[in-house]
C-alpha atoms as an extended CHARMM CRD file, in Angstrom:
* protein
*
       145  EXT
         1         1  UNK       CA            120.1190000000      167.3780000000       92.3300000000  PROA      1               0.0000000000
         2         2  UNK       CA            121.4170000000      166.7370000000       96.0400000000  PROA      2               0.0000000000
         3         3  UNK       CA            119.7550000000      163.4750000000       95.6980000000  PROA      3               0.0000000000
         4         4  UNK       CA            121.8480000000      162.5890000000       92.1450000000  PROA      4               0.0000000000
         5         5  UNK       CA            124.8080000000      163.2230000000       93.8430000000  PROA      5               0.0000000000
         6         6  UNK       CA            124.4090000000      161.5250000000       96.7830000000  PROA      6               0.0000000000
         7         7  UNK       CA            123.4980000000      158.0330000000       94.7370000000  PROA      7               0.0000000000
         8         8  UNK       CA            126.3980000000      158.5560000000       93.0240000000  PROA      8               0.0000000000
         9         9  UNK       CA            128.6870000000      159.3840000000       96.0410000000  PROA      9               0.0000000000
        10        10  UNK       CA            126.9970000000      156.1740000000       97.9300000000  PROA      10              0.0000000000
        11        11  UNK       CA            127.5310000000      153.8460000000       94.4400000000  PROA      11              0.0000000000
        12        12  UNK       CA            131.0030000000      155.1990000000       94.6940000000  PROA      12              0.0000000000
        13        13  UNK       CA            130.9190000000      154.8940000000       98.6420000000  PROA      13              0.0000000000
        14        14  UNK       CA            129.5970000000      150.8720000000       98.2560000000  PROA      14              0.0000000000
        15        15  UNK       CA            132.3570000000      149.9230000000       95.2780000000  PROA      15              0.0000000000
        16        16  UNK       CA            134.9770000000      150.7850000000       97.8900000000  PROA      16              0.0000000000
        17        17  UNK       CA            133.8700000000      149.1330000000      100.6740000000  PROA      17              0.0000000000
        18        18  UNK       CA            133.0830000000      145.8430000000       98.5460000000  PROA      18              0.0000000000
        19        19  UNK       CA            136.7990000000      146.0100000000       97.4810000000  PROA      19              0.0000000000
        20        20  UNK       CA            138.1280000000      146.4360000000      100.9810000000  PROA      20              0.0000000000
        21        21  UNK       CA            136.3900000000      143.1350000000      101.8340000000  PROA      21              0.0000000000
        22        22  UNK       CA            136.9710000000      141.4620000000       99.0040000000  PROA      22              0.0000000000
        23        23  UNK       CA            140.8630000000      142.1500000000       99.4510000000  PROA      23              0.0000000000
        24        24  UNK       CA            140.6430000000      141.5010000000      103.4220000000  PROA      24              0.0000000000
        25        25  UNK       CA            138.8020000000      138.2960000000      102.6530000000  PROA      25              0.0000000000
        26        26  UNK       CA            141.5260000000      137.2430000000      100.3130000000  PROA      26              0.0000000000
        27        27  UNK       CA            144.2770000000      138.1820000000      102.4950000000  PROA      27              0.0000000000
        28        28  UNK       CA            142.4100000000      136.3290000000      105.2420000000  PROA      28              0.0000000000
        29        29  UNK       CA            142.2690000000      132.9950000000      103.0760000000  PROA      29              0.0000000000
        30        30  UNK       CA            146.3870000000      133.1480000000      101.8110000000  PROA      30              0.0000000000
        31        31  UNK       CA            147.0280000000      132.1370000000      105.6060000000  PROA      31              0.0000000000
        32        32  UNK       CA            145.3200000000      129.2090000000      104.7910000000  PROA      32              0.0000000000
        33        33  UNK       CA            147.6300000000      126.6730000000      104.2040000000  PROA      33              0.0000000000
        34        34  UNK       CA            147.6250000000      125.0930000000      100.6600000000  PROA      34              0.0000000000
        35        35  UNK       CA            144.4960000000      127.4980000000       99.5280000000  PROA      35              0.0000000000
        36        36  UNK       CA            147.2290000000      129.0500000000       97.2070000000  PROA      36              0.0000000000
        37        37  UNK       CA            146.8900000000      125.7700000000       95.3600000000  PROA      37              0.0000000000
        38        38  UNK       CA            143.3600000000      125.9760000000       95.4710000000  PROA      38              0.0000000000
        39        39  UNK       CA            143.3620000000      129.4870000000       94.1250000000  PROA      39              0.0000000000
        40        40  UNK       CA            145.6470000000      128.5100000000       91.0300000000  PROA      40              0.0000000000
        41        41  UNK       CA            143.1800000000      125.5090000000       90.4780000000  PROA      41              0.0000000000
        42        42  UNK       CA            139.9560000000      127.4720000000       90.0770000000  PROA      42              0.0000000000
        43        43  UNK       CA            142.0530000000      130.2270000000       88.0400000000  PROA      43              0.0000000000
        44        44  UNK       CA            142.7110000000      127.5730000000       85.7260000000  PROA      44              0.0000000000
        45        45  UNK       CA            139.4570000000      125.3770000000       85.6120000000  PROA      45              0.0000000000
        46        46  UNK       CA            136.7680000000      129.0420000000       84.8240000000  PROA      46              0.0000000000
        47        47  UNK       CA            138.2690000000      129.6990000000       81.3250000000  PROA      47              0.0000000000
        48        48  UNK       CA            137.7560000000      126.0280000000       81.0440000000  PROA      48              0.0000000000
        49        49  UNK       CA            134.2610000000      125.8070000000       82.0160000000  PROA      49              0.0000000000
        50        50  UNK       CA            133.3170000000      128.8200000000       80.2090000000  PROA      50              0.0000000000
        51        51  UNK       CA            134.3870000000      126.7680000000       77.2200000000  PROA      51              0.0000000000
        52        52  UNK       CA            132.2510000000      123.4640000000       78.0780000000  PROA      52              0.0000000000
        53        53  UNK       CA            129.2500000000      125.5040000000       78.9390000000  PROA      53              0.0000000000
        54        54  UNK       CA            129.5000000000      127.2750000000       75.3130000000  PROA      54              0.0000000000
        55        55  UNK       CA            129.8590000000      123.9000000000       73.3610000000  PROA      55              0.0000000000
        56        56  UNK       CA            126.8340000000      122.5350000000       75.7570000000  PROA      56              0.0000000000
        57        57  UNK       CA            124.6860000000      125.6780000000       74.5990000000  PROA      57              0.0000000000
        58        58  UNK       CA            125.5190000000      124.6880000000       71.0300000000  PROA      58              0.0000000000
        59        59  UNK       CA            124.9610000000      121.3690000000       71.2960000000  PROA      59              0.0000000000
        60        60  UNK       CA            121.0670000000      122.0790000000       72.6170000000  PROA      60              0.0000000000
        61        61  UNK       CA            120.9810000000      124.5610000000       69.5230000000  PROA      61              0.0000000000
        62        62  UNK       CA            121.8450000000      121.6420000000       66.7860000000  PROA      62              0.0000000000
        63        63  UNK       CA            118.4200000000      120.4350000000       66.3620000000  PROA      63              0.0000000000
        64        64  UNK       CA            116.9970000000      123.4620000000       65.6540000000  PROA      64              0.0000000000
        65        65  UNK       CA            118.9940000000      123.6390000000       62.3960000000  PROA      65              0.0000000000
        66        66  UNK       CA            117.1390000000      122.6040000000       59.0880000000  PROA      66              0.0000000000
        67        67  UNK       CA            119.6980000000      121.7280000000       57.2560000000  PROA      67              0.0000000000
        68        68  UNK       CA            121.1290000000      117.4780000000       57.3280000000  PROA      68              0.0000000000
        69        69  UNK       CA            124.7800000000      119.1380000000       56.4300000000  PROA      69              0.0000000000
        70        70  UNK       CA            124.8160000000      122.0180000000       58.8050000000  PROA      70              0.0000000000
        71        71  UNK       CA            124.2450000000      119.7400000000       61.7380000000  PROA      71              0.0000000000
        72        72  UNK       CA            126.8750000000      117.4020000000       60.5280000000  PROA      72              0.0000000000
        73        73  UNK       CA            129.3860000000      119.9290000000       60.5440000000  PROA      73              0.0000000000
        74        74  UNK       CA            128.1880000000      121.5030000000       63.7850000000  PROA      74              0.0000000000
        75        75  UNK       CA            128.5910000000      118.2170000000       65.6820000000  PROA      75              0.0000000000
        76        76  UNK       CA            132.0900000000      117.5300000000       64.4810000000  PROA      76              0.0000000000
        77        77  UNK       CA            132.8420000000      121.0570000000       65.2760000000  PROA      77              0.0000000000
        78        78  UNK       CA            131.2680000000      120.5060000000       68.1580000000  PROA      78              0.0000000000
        79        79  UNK       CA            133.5750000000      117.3970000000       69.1060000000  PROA      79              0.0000000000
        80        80  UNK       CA            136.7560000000      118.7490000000       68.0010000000  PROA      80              0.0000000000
        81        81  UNK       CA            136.5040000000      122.1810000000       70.1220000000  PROA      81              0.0000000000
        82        82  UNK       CA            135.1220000000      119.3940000000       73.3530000000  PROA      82              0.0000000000
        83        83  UNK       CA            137.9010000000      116.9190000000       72.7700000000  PROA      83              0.0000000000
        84        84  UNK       CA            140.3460000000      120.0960000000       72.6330000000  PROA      84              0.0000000000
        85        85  UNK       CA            139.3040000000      121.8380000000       75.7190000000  PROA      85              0.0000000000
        86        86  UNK       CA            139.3360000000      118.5140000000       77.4840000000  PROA      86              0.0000000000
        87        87  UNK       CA            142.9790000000      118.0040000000       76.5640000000  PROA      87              0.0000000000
        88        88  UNK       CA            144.0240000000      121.4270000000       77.4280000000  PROA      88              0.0000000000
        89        89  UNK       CA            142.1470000000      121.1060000000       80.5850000000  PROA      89              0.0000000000
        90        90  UNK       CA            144.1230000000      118.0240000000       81.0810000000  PROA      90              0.0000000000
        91        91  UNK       CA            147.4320000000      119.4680000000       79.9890000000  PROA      91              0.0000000000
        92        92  UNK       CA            146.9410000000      122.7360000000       82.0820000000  PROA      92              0.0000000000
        93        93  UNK       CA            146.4730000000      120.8930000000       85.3330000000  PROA      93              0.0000000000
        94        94  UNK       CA            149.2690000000      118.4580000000       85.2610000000  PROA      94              0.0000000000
        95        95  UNK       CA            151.3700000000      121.8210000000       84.6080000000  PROA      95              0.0000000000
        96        96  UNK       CA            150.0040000000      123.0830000000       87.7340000000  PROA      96              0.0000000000
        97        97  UNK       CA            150.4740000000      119.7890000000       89.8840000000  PROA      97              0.0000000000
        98        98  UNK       CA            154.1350000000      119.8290000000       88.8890000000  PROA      98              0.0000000000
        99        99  UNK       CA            154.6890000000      117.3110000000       86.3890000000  PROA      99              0.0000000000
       100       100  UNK       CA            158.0450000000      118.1300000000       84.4940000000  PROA      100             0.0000000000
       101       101  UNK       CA            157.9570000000      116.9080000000       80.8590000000  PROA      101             0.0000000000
       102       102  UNK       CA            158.8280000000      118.4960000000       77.8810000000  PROA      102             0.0000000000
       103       103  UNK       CA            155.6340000000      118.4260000000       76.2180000000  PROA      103             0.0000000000
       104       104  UNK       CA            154.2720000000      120.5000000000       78.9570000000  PROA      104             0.0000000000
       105       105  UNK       CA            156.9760000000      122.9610000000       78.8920000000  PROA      105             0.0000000000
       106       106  UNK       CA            156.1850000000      123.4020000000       75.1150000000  PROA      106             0.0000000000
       107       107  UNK       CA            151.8250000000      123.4730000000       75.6570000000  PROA      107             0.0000000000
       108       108  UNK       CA            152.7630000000      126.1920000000       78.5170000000  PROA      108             0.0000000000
       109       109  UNK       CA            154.9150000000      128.7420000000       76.2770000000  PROA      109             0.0000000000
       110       110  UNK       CA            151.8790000000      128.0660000000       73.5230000000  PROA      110             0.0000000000
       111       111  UNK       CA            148.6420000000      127.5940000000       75.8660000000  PROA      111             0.0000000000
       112       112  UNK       CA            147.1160000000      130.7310000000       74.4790000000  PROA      112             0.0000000000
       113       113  UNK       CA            146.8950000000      129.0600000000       70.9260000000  PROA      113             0.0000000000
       114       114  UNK       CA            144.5590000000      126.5640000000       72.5510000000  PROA      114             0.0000000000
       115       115  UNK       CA            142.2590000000      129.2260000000       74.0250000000  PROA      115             0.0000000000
       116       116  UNK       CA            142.1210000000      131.0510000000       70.8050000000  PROA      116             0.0000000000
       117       117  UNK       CA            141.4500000000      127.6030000000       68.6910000000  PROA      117             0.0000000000
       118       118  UNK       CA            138.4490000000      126.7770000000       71.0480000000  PROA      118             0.0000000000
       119       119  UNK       CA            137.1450000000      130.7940000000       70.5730000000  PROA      119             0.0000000000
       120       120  UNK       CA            137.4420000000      130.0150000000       66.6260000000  PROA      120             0.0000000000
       121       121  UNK       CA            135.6730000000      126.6230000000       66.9850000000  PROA      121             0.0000000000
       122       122  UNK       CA            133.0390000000      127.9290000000       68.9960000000  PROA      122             0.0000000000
       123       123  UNK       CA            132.3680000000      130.5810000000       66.4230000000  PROA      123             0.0000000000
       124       124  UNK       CA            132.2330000000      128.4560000000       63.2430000000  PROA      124             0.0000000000
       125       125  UNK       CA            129.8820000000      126.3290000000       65.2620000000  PROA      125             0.0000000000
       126       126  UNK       CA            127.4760000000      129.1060000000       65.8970000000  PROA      126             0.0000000000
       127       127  UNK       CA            127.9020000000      130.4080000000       62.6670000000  PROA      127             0.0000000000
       128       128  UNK       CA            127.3270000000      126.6200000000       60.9570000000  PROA      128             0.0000000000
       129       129  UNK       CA            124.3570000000      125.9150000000       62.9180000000  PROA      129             0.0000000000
       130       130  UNK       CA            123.0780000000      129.5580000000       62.2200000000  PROA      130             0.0000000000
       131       131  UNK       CA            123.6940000000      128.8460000000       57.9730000000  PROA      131             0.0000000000
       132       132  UNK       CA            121.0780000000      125.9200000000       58.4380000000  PROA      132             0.0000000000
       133       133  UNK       CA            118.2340000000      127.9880000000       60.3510000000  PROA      133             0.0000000000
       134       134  UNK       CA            114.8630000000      128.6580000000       58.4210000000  PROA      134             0.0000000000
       135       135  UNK       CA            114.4140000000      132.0800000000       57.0370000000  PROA      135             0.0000000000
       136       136  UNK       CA            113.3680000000      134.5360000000       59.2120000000  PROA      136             0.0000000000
       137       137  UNK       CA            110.5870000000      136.1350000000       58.3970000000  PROA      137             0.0000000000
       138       138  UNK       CA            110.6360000000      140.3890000000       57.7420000000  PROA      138             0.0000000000
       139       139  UNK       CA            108.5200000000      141.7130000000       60.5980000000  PROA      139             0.0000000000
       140       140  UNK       CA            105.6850000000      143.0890000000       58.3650000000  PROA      140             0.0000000000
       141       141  UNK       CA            104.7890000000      139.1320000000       57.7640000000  PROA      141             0.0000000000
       142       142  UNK       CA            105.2600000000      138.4510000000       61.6160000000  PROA      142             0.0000000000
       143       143  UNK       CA            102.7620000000      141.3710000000       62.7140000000  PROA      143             0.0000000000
       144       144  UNK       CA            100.0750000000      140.4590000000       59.5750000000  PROA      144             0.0000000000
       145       145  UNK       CA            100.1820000000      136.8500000000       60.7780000000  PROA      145             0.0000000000
């Protein structure tokens, strides 16, 4: 029992000590000039990537599909959600650079429509490319083959 406890007061011990290097670490690097900037970039560009490598993992998943109209769909699903995440990409970083036009004023107060359009897209993809699979087979038939 001693030994129970003392994992868990060490796992407890080791959480606290990664945060209190994690947050002198990031104190260390805001004295950095211009990594502020930096920071904001790569807050911007995960969500972003997240997105691309989703669409890429669909796009390897396309031939798989048995079905001519399934894959047809999935691809123009596919380049809709791409060409909308590279836009928003686009859009979000000239917002943070500073550019002051009234079109970005308008994507900033709705950017979270963008993220939630690309979630949707991604979904119908999978669930396209998933329609046009073969039947799977019951797993009495896998274990007799």
């Amino acid at each position: 029992m001693a030994l129970l406890f003392g994992g868990f007061i060490g796992f407890l011990g080791l959480i606290v000590v990664i945060f209190y290097i994690l947050k002198l670490f990031s104190v260390t690097l805001f004295y950095i000039p211009g990594f502020d900037h930096f920071f904001n970039f790569i807050i911007i560009i995960i969500p972003y990537i997240i997105f691309f490598l989703g669409y890429y993992y669909l796009h390897k998943k396309i031939p798989l599909s048995k079905s001519k109209m399934a894959i047809v769909l999935a691809r123009a699903f596919l380049i809709i959600g791409s060409l909308l995440c590279a836009a928003t990409l686009i859009l979000s970083t000239l917002k943070l650079f500073g550019v002051q036009k009234s079109f970005l004023l308008t994507f900033d107060e709705n950017s979270q429509y963008g993220w939630i359009a690309q979630i949707v897209i991604l979904f119908f993809t999978a669930l396209i490319i998933a329609t046009g699979d073969a039947k799977e087979k019951d797993w009495i038939h896998k274990h007799s083959e």
